[in-house]
PDB file of C-alpha atoms in Angstrom:
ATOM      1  CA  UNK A   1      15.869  10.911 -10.726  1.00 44.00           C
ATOM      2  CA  UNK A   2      13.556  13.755 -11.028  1.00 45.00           C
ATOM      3  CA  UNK A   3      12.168  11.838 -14.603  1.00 47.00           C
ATOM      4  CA  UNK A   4      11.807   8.941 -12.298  1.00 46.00           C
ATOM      5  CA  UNK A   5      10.104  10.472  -9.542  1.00 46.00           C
ATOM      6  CA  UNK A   6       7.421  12.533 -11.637  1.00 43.00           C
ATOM      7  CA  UNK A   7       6.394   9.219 -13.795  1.00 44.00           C
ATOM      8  CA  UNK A   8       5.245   7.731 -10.459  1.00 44.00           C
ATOM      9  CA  UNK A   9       3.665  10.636  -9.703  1.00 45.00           C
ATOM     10  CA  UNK A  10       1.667  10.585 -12.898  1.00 42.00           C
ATOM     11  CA  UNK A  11       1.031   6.494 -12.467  1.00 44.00           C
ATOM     12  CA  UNK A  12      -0.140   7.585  -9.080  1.00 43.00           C
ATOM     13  CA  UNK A  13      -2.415  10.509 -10.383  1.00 41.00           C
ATOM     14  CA  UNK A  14      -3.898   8.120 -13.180  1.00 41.00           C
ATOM     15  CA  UNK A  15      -4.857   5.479 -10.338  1.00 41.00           C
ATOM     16  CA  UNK A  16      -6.542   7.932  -8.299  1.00 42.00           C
ATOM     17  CA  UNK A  17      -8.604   9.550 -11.270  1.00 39.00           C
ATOM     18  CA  UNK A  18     -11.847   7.053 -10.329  1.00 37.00           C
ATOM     19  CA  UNK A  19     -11.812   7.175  -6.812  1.00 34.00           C
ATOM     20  CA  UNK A  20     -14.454   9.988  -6.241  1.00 34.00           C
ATOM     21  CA  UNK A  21     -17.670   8.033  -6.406  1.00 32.00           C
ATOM     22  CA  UNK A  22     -17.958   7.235  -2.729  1.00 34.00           C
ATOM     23  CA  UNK A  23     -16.634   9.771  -0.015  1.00 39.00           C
ATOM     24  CA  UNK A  24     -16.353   7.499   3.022  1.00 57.00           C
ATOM     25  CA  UNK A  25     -14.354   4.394   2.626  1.00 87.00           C
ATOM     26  CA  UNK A  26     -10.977   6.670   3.279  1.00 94.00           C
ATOM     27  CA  UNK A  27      -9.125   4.708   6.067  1.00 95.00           C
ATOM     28  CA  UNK A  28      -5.407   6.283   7.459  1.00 97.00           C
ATOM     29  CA  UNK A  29      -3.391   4.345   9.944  1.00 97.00           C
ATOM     30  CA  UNK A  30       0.172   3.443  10.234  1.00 98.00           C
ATOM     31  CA  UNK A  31       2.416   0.263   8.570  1.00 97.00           C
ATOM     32  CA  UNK A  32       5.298  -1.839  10.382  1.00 96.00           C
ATOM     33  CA  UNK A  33       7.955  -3.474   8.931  1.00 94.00           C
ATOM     34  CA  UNK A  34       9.289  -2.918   5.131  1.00 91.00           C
ATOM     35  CA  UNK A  35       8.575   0.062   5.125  1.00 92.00           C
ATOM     36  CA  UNK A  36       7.485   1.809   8.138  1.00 94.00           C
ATOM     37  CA  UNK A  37       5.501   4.972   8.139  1.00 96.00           C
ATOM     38  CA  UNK A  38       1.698   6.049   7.331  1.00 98.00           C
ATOM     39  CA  UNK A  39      -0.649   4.097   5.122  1.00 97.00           C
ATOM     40  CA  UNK A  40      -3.967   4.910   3.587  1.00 97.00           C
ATOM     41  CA  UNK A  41      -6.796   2.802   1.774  1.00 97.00           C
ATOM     42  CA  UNK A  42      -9.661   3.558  -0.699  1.00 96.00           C
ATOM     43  CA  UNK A  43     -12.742   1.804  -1.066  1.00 94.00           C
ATOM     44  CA  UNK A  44     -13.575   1.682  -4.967  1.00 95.00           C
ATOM     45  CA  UNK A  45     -16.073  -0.563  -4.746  1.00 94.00           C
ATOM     46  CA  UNK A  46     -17.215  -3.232  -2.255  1.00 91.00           C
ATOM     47  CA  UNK A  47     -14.140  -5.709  -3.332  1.00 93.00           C
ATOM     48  CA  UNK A  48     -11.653  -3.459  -4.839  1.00 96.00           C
ATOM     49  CA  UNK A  49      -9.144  -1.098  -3.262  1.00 97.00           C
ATOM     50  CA  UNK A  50      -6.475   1.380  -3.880  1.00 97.00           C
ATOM     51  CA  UNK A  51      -3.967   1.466  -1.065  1.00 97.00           C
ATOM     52  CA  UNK A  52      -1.030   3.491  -0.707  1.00 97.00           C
ATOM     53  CA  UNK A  53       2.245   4.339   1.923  1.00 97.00           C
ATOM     54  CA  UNK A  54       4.499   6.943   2.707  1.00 96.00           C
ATOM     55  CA  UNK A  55       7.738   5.462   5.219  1.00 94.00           C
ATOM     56  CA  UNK A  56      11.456   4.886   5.642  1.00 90.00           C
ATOM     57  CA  UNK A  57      12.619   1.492   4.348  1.00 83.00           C
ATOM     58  CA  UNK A  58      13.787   0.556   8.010  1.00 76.00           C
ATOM     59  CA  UNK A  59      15.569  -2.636   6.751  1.00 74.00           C
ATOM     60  CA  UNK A  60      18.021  -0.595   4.730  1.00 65.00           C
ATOM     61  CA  UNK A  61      20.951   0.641   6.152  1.00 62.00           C
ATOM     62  CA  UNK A  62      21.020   3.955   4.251  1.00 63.00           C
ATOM     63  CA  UNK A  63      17.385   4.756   5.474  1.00 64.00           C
ATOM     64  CA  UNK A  64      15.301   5.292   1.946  1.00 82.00           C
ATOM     65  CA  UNK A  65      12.234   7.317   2.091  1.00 90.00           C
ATOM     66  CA  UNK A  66       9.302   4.497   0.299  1.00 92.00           C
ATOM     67  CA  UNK A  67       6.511   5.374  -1.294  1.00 95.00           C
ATOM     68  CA  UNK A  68       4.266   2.347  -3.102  1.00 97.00           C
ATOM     69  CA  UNK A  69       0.908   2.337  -4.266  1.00 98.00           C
ATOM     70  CA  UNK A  70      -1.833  -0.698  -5.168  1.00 98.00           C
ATOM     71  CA  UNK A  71      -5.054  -1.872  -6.671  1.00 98.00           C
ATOM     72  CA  UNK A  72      -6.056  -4.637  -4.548  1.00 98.00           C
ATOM     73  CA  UNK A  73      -8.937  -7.151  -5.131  1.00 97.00           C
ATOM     74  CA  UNK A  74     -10.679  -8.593  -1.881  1.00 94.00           C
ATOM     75  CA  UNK A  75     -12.115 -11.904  -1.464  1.00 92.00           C
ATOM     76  CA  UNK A  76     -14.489 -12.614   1.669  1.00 84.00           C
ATOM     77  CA  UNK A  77     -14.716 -15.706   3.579  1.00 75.00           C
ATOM     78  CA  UNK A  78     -12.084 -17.125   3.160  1.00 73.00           C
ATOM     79  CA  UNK A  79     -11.715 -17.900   7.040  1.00 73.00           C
ATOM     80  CA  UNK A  80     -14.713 -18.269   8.877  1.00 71.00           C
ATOM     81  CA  UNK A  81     -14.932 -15.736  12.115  1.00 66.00           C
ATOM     82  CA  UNK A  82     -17.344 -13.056  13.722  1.00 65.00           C
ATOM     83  CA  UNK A  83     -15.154 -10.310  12.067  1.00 62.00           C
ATOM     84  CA  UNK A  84     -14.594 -10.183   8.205  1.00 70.00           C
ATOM     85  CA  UNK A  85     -10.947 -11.526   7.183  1.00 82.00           C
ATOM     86  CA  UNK A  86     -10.729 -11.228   3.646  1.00 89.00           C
ATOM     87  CA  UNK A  87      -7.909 -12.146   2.165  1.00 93.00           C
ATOM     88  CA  UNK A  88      -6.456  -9.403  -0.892  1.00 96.00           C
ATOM     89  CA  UNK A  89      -4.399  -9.740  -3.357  1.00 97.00           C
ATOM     90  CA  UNK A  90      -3.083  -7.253  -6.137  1.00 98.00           C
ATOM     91  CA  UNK A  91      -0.332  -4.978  -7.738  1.00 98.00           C
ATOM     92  CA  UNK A  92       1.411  -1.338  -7.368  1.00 98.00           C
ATOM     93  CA  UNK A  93       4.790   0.299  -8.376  1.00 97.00           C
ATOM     94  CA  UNK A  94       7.094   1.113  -5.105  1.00 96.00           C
ATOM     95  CA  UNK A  95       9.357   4.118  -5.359  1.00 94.00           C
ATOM     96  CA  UNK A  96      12.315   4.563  -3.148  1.00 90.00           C
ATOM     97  CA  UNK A  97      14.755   7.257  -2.602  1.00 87.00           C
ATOM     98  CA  UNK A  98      17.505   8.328  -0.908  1.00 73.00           C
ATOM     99  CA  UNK A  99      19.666  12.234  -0.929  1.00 65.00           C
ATOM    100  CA  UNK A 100      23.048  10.930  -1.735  1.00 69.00           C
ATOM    101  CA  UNK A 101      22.254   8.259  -3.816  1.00 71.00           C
ATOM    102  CA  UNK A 102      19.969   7.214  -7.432  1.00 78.00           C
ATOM    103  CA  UNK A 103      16.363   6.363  -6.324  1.00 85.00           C
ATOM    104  CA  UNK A 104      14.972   3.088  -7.349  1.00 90.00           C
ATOM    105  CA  UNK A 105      11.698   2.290  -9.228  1.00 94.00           C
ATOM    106  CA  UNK A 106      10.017  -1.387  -9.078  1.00 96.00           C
ATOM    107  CA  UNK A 107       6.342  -3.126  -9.537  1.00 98.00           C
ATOM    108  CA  UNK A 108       5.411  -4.979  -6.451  1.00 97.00           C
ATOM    109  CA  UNK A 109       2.550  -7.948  -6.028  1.00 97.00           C
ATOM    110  CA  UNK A 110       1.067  -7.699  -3.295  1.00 98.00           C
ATOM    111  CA  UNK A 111      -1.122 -10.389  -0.744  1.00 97.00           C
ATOM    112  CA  UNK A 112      -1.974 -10.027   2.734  1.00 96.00           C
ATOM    113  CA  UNK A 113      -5.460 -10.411   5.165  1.00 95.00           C
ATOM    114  CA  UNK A 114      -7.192  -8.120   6.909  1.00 92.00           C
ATOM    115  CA  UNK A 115      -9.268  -8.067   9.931  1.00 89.00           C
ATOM    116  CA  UNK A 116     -11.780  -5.740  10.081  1.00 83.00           C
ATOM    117  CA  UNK A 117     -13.631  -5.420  13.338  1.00 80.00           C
ATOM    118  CA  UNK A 118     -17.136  -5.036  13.299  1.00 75.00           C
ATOM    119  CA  UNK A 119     -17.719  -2.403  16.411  1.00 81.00           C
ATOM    120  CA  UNK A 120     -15.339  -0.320  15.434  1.00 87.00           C
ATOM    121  CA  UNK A 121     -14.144   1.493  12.101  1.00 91.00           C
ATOM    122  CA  UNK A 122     -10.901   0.055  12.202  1.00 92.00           C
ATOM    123  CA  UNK A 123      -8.651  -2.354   9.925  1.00 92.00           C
ATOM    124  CA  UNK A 124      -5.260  -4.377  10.741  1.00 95.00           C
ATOM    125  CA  UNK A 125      -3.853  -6.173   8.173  1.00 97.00           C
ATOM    126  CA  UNK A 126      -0.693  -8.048   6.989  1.00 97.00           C
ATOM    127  CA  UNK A 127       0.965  -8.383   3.642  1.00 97.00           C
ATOM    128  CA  UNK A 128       3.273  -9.205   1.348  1.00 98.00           C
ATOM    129  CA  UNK A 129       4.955  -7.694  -1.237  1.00 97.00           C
ATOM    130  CA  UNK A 130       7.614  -9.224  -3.718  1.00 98.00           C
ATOM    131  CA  UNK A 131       8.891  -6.019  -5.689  1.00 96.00           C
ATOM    132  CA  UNK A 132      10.618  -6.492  -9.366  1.00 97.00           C
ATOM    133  CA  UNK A 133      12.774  -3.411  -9.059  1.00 94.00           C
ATOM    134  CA  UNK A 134      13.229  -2.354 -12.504  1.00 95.00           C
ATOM    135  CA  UNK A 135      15.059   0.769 -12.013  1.00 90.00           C
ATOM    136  CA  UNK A 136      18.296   1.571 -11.646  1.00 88.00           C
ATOM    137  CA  UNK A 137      18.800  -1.825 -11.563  1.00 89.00           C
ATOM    138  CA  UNK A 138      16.935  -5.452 -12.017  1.00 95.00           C
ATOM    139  CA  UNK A 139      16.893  -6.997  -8.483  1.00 93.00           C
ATOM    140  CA  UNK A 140      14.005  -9.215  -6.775  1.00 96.00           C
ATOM    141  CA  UNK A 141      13.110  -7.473  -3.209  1.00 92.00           C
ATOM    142  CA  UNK A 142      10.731  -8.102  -1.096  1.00 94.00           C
ATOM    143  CA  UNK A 143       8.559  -5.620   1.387  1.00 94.00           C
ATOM    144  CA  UNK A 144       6.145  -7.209   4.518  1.00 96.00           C
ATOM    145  CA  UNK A 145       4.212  -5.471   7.302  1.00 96.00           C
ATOM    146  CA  UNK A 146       1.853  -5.007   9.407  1.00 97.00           C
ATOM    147  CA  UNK A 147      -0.563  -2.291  10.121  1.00 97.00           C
ATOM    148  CA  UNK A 148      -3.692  -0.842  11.446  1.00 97.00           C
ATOM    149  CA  UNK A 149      -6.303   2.101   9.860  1.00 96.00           C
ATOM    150  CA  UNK A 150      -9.106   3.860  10.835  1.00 95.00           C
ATOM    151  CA  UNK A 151     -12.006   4.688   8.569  1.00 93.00           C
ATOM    152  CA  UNK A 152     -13.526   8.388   8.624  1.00 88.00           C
ATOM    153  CA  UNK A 153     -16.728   8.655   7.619  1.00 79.00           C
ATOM    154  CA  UNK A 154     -17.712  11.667   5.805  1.00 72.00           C
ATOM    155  CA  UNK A 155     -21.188  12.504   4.669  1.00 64.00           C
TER     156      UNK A 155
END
């Protein structure tokens, strides 16, 4: 488990490497459903994302801690409103563990739309997630949720 857990620490580390070019594009909020906990996005660039959550896998009965991670890809207008919806689209690795059990390790696709509002610096979205677990064993899961951020702006 401890092999496990520091290879998605290192696929985590290796996603993050680029993600200093712009300082304020960090939003931190909260995500419903599969899991539950806190969730964070990245602005790379002005269509692509990284996007990542820390939570409890609350449709589990033995209560997993979750952690996943994405790239996402945007794509803008695709439904017309006063506030930007862009639909996204993209890929990760989800970990999950638990104390008194093996951990599990799986790839997830991800899709989902956002709304961001336009007076204020905030995001809700909803997505979801098929996951190929690959580790310890080869199942087909799948994780959905909603949630909300807000977007700091440093200068």
């Amino acid at each position: 488990m401890n092999r496990l857990f520091a290879g998605c620490i290192l696929i985590l580390l290796i996603l993050n490497s680029g993600l200093q070019a712009q300082s304020d594009k960090l939003g931190i909020g909260v995500i419903i459903g599969e899991p539950t906990g806190l969730s964070g996005k990245y602005w790379i660039a002005e269509d692509k994302a990284v996007d990542f959550a820390i939570g409890f896998s609350t449709f589990d009965d033995r209560n997993r801690m979750s952690l996943h991670a994405d790239y996402l890809y945007h794509l803008a207008g695709v439904i017309p409103s006063n506030d930007a919806i862009p639909f996204y689209y993209g890929f990760g690795i989800r970990l999950r563990t638990h104390s008194r059990e093996e951990g599990s390790l799986g790839v997830r696709g991800v899709c989902g739309l956002l709304v961001n509002l336009r007076e204020m610096p905030v995001e809700l979205f909803f997505e979801a997630a098929p996951v190929f677990q690959l580790l310890p064993d080869t199942k087909l899961k799948l994780d959905a949720a909603l949630g909300g951020r807000y977007y700091f702006q440093f200068k």
